[in-house]
PDB file of C-alpha atoms and ligand atoms in Angstrom:
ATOM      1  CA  UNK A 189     -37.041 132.809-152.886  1.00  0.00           C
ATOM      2  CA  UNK A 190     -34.995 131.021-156.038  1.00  0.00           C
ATOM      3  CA  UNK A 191     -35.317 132.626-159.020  1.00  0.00           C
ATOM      4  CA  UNK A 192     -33.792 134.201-162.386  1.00  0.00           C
ATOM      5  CA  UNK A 193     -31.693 136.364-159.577  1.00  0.00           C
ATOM      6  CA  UNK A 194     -30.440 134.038-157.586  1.00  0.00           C
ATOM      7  CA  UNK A 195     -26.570 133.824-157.636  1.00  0.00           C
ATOM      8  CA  UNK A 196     -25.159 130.211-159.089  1.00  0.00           C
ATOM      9  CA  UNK A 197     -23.637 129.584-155.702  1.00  0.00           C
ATOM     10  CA  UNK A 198     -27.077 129.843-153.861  1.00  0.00           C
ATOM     11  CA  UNK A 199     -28.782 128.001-156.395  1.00  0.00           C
ATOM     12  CA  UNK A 200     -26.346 125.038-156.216  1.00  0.00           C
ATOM     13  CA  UNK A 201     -26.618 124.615-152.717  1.00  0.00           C
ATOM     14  CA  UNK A 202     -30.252 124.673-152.205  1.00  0.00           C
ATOM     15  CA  UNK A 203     -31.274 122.648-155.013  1.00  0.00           C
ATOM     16  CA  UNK A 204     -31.146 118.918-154.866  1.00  0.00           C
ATOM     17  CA  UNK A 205     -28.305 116.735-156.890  1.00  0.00           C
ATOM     18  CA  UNK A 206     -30.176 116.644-160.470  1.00  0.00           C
ATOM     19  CA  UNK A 207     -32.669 118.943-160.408  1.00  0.00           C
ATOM     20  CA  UNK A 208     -31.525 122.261-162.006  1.00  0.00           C
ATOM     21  CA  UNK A 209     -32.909 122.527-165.714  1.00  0.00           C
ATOM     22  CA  UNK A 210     -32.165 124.926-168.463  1.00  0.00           C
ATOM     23  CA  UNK A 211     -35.360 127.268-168.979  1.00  0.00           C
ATOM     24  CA  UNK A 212     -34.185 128.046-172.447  1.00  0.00           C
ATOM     25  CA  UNK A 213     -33.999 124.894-173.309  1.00  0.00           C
ATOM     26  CA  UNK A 214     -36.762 125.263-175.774  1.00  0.00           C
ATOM     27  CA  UNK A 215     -35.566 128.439-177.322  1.00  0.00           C
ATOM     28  CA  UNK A 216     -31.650 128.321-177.574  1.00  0.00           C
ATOM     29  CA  UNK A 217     -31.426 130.069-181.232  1.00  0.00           C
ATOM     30  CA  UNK A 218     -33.192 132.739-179.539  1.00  0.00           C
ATOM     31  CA  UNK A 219     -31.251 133.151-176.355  1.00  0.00           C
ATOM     32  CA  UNK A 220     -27.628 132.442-177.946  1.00  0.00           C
ATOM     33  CA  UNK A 221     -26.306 135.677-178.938  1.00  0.00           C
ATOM     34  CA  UNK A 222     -27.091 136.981-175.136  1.00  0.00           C
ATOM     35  CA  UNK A 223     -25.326 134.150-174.110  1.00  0.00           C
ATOM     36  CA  UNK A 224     -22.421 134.752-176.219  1.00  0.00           C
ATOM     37  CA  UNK A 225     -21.955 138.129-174.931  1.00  0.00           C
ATOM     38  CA  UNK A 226     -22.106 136.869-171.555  1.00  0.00           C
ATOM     39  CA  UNK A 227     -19.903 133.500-172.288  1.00  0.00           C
ATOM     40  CA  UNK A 228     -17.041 136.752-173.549  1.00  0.00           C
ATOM     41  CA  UNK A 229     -17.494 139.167-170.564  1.00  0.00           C
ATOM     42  CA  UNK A 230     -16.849 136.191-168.409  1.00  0.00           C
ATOM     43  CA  UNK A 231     -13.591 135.739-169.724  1.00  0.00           C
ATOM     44  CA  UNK A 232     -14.573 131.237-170.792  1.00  0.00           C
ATOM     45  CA  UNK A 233     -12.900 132.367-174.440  1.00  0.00           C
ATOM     46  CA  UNK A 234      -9.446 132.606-173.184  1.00  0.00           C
ATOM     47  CA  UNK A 235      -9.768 128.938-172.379  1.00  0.00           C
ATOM     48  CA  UNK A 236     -12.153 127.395-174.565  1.00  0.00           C
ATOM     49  CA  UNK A 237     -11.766 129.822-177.544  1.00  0.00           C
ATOM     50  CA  UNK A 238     -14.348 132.894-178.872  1.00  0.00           C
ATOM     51  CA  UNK A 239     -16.979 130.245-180.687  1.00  0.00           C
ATOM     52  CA  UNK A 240     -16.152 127.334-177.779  1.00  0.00           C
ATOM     53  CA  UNK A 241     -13.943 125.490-180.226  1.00  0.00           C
ATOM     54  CA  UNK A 242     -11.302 124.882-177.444  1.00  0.00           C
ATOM     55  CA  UNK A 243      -8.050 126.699-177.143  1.00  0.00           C
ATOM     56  CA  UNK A 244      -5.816 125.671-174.400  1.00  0.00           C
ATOM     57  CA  UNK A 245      -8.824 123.486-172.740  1.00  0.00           C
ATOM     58  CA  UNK A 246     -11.498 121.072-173.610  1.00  0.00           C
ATOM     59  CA  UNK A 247     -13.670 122.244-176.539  1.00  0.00           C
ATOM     60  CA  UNK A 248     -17.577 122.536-175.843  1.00  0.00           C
ATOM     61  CA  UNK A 249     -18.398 121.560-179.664  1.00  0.00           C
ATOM     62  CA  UNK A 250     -17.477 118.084-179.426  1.00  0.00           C
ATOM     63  CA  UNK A 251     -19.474 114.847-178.236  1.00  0.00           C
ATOM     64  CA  UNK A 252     -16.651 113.741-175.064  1.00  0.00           C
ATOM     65  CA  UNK A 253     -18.399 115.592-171.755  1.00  0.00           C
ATOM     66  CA  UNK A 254     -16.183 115.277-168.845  1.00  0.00           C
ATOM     67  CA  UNK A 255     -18.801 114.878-166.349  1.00  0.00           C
ATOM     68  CA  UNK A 256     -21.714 114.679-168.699  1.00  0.00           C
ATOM     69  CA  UNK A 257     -23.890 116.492-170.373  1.00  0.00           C
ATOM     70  CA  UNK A 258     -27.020 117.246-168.055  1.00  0.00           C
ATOM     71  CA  UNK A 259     -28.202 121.394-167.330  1.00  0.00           C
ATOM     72  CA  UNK A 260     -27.599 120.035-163.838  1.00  0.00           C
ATOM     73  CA  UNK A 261     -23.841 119.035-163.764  1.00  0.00           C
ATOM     74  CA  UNK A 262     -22.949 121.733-166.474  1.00  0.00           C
ATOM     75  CA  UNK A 263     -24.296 124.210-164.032  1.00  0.00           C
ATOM     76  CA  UNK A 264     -22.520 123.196-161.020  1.00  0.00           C
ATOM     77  CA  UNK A 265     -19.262 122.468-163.081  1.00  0.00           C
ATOM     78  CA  UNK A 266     -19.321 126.092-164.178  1.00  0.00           C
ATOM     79  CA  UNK A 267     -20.372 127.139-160.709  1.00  0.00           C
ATOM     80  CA  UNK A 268     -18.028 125.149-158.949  1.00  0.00           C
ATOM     81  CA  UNK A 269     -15.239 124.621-161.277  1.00  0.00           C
ATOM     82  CA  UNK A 270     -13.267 121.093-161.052  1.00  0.00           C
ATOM     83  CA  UNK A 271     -12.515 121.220-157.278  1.00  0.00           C
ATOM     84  CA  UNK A 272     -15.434 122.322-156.001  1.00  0.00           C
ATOM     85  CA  UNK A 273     -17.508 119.296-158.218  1.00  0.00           C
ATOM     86  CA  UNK A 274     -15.429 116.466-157.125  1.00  0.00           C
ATOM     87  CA  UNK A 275     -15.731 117.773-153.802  1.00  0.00           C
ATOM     88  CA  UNK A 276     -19.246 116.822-153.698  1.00  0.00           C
ATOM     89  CA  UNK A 277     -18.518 113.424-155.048  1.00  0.00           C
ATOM     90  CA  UNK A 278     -18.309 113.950-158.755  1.00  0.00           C
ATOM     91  CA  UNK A 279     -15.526 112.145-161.075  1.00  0.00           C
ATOM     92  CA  UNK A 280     -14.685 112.120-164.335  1.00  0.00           C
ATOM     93  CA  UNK A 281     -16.828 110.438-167.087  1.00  0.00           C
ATOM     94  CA  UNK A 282     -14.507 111.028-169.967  1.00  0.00           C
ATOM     95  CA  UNK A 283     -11.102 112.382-170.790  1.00  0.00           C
ATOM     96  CA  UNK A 284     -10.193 115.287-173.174  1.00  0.00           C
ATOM     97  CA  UNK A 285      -7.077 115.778-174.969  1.00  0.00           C
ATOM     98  CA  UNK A 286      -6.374 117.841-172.608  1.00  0.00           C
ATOM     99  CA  UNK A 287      -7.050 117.517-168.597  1.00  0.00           C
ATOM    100  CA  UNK A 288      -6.785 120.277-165.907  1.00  0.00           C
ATOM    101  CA  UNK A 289      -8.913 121.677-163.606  1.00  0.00           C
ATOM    102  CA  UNK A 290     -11.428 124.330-164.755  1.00  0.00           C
ATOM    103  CA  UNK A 291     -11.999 127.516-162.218  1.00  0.00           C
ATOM    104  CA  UNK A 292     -15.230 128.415-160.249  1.00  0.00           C
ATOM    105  CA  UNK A 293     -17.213 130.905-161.828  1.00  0.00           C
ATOM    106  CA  UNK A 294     -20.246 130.850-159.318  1.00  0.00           C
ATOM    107  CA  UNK A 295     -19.269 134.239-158.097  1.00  0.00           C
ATOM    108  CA  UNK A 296     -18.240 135.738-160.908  1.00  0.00           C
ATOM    109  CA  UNK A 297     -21.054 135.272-163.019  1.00  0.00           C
ATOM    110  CA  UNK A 298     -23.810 136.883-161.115  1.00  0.00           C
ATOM    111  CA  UNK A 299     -26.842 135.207-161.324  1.00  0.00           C
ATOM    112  CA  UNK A 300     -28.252 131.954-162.313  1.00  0.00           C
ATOM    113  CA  UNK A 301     -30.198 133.737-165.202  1.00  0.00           C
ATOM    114  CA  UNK A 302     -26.683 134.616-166.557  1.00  0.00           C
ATOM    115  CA  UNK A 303     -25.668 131.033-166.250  1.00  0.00           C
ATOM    116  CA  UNK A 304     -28.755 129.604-167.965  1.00  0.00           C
ATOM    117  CA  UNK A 305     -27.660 131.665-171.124  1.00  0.00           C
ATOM    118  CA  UNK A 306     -24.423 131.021-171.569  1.00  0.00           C
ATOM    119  CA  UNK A 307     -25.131 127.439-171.032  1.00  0.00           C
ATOM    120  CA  UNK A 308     -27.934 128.215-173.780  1.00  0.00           C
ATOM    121  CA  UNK A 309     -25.020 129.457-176.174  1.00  0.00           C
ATOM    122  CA  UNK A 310     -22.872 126.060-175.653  1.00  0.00           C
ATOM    123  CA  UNK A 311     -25.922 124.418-176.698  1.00  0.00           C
ATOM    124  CA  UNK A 312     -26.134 126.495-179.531  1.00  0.00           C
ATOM    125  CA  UNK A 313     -22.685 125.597-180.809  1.00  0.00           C
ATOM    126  CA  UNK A 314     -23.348 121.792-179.954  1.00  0.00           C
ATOM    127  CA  UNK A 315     -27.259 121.479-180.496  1.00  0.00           C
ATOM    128  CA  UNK A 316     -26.821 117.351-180.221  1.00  0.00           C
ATOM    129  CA  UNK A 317     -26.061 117.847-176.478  1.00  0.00           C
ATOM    130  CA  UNK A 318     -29.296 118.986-175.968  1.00  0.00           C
ATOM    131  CA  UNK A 319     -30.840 115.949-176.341  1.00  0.00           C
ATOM    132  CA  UNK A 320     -28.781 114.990-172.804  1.00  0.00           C
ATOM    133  CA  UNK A 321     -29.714 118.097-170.964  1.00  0.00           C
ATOM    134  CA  UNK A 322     -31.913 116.025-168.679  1.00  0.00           C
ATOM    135  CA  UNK A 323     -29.049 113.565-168.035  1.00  0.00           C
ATOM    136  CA  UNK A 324     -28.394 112.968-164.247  1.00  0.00           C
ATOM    137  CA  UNK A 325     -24.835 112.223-163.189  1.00  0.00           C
ATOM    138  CA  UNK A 326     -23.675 108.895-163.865  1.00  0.00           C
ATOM    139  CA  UNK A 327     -20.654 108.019-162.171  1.00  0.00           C
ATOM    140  CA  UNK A 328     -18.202 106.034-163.535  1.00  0.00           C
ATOM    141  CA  UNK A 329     -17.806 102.034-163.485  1.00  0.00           C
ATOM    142  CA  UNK A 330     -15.702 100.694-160.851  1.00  0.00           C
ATOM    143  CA  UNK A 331     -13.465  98.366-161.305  1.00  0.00           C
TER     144      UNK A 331
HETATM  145  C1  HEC B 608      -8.588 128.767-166.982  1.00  0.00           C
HETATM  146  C2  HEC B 608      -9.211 128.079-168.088  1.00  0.00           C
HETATM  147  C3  HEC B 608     -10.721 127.960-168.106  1.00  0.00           C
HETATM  148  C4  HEC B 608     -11.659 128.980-168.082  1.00  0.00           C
HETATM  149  C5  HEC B 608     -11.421 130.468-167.961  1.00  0.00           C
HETATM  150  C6  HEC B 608     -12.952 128.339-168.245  1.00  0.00           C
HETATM  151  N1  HEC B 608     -12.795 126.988-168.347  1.00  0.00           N
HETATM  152 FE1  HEC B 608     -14.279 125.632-168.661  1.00  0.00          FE
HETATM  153  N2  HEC B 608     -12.945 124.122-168.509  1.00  0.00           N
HETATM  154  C7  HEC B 608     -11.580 124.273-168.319  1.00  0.00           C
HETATM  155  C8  HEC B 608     -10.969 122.977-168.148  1.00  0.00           C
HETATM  156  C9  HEC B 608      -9.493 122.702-167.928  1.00  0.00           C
HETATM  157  C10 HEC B 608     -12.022 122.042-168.233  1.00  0.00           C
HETATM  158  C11 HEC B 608     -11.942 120.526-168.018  1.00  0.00           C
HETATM  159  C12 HEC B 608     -12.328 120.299-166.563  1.00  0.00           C
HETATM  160  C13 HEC B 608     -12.002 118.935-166.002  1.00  0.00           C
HETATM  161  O1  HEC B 608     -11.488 118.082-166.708  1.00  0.00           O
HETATM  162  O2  HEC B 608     -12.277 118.762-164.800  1.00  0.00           O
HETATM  163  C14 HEC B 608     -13.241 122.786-168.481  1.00  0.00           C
HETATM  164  C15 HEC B 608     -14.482 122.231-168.692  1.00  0.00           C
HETATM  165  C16 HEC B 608     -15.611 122.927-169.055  1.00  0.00           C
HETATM  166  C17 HEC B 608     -16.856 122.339-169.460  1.00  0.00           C
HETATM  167  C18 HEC B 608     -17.096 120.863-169.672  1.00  0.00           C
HETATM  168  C19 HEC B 608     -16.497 120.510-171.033  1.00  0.00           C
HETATM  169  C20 HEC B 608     -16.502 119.051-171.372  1.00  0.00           C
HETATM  170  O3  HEC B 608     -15.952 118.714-172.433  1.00  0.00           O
HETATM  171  O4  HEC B 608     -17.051 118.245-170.623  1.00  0.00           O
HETATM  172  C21 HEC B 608     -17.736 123.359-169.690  1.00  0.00           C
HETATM  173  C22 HEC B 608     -19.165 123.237-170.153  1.00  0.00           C
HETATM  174  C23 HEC B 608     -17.029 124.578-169.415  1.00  0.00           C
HETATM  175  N3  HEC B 608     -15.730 124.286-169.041  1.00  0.00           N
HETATM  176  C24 HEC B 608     -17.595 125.838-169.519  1.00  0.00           C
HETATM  177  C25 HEC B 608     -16.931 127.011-169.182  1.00  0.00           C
HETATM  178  C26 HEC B 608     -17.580 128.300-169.109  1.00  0.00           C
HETATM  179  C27 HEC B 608     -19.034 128.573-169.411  1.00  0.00           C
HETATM  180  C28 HEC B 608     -16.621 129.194-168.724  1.00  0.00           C
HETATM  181  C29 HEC B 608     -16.789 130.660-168.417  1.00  0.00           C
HETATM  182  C30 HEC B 608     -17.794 130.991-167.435  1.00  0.00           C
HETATM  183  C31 HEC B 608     -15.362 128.452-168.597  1.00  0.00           C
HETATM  184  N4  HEC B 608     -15.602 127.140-168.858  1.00  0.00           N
HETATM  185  C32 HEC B 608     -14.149 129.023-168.271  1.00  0.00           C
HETATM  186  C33 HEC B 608     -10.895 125.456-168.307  1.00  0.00           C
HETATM  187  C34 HEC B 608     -11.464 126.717-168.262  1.00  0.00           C
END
């Protein structure tokens, strides 16, 4: 059965495109310090900096959201890092300053409860985003 346990990976791949949602959505100031702690021990400061500021890639504080800013593709971006997303037919929305590739972290963050938090704490130091969190994917106009 999914739950709080599950590992990102599994979660990803047996949920449907758009349906994975933030539990904590409704208590980030509460959940954010956890999240923090987790956000550190999973090394995202070296690239995005301690407080999510951005470093040597994209900061998490400002409005521009590479693929958007929906619990769903947030968790599979972190899950699945760059390759693994536009494997499964994602491209990107916007452009940062700076553009790279981010790693997969579904298997080194252990499960999706993990996830949900530090997703919590990037909400936490960009509370305007959470008014996207339901977002779905939106692909980009073709011309
Ligand atoms: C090796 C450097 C690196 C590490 C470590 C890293 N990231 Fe990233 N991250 C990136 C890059 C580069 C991008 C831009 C991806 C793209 O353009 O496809 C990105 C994008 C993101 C985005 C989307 C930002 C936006 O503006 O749309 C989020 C959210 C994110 N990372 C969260 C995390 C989290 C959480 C962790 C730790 C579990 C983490 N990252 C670890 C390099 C990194």
């Amino acid at each position: 059965m999914l739950g709080p346990a599950t590992p990102p990976l599994e979660l990803v791949a047996s949920t449907p495109k758009g349906e994975l949602k933030n539990p904590y959505n409704a208590d980030i100031a509460a959940i954010a310090e956890e999240g923090h702690h987790r956000y550190l021990s999973a090394g995202c400061n070296g690239c995005h900096g301690g407080g999510g500021g951005g470093g040597m890639c994209p900061p998490l504080t400002n409005d521009t959201w590479v693929y958007g800013a929906g619990d769903d593709t947030l968790f599979r971006l972190i899950s699945l890092g760059s390759d693994g997303l536009q494997k499964q037919g994602y491209t990107r929305v916007k452009h940062e300053v700076v553009v790279g590739p981010m790693p997969p972290f579904g298997g080194i963050i252990k499960t999706s409860d993990d996830l949900w938090r530090i997703i919590a704490f990037i909400r936490s130091v960009n509370p305007d985003s959470l008014q996207h969190a339901g977002d779905p994917y939106t692909p980009p106009p073709q011309y």
